[in-house]
Coordinates of C-alpha atoms in Angstrom, one line a residue:
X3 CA 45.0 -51.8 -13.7
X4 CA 48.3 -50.6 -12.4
X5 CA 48.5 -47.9 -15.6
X6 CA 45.0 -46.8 -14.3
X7 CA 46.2 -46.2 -11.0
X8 CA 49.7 -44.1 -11.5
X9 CA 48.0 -41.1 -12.3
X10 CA 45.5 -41.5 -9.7
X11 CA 48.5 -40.9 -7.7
X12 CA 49.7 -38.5 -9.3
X13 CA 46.5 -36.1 -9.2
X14 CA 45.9 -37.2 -5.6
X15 CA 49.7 -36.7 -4.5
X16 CA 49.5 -33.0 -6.2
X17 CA 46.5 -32.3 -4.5
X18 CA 48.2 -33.1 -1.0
X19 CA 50.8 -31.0 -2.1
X20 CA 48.8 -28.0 -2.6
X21 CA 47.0 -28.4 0.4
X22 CA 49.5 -28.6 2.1
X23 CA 50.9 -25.8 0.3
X24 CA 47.5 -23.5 1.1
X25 CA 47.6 -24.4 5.1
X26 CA 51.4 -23.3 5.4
X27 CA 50.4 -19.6 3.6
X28 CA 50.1 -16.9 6.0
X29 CA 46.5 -14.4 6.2
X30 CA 46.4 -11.4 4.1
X31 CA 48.0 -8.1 5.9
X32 CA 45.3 -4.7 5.3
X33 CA 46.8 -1.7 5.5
X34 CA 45.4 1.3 7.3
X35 CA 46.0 5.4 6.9
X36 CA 44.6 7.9 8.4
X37 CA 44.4 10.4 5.4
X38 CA 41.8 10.6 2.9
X39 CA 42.8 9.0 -0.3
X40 CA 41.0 11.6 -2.4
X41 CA 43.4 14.7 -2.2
X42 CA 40.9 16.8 -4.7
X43 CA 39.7 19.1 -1.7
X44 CA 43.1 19.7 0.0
X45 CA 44.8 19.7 -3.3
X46 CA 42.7 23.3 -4.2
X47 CA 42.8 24.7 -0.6
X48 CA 47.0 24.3 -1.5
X49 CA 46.4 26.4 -4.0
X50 CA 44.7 28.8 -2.7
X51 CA 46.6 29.5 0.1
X52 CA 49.9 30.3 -2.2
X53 CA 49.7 33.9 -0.6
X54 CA 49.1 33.0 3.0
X55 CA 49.9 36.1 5.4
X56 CA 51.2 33.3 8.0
X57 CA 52.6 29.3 7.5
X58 CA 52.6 26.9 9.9
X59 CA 55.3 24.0 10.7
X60 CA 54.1 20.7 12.2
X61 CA 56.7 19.0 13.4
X62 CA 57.0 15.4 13.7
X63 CA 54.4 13.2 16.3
X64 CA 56.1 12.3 19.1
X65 CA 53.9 8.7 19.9
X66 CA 54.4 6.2 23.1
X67 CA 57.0 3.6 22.0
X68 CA 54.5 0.8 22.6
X69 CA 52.2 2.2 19.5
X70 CA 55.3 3.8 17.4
X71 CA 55.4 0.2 15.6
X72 CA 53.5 -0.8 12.2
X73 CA 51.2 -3.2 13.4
X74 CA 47.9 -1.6 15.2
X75 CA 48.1 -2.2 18.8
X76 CA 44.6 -2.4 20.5
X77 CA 44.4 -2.2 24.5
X78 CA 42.2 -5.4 25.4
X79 CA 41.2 -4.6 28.9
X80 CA 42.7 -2.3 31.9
X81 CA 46.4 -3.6 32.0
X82 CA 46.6 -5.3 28.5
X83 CA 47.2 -4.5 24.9
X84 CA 47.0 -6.5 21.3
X85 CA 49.6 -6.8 18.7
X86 CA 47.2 -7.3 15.3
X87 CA 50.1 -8.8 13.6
X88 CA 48.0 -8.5 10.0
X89 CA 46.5 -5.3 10.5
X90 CA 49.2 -2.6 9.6
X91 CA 49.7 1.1 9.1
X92 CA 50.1 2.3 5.7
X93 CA 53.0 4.1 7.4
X94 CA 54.5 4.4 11.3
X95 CA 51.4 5.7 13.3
X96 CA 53.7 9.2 13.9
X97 CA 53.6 9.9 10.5
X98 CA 50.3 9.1 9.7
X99 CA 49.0 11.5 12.6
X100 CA 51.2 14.2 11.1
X101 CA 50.3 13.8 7.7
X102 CA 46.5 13.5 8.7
X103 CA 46.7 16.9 10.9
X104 CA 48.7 18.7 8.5
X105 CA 46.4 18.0 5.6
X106 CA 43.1 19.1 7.8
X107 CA 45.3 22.3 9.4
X108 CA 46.2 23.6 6.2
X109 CA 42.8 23.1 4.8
X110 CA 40.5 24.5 7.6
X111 CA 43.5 27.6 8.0
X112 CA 44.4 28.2 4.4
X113 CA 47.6 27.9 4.7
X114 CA 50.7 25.7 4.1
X115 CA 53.1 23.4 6.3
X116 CA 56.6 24.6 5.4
X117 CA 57.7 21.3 8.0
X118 CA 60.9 20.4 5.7
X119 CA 60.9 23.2 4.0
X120 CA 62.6 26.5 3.0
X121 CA 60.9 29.3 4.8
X122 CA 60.4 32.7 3.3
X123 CA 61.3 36.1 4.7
X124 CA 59.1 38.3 6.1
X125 CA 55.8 35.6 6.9
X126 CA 54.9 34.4 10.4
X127 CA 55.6 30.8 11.1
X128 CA 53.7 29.2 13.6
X129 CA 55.4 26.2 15.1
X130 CA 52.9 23.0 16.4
X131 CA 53.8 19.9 18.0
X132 CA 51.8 17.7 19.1
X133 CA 52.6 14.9 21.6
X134 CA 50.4 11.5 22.1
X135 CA 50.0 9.7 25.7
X136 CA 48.4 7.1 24.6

């Protein structure tokens, strides 16, 4: 009876463990962007717009400090907001606003964000910034 009863144990003392083990894990994080992820469509407006009689430059996003964080920050009522510790953005929200307008600028415009990049002589390059309050 006492052979019997050892790995009785032994399967019911693994199975605490991994209980254990499970309740101790942490939730799943998602991940949030705020540009498409099929580039198919801004990909041939890109292209098309190689001979663009003006370029823009979108500079960077300036975004309240209480947002300009990785986690989504929800405001919960009048005088409070919510850090959603599992829900993230792909990338800081500054970027992703950036990225998102530049892509849909450059699209609907036919043109291309030189932001970063060498300009070229002799084209018009319109400067936008863009500032968030909340």
């Amino acid at each position: 009876m006492t052979l019997r009863r050892v790995p009785t144990l032994v399967t019911l003392g693994a199975l605490v463990i991994a209980a254990a083990l499970a309740g101790c894990s942490s939730p799943a994080s998602r991940f949030y962007t705020l540009s498409p992820t099929d580039d198919a469509a801004r990909t041939a407006a890109a292209a098309g717009a190689g001979n663009a009689p003006w370029l823009i430059e979108l500079a960077p996003v300036d975004v309240p400090p209480q947002v300009a964080k990785a986690q989504l920050v929800v405001q919960s009522d009048a005088t409070q907001v919510r850090v959603l510790e599992q829900e993230r953005w792909a990338s800081m929200p500054g970027d992703e606003i950036r990225r998102a307008l530049s892509g849909d600028l450059t699209q609907q415009l036919g043109t291309i964000d030189v932001y970063g990049s060498p300009r070229p002589s002799g084209v018009p390059v319109y400067r936008v910034s863009v500032n968030v309050q909340r």
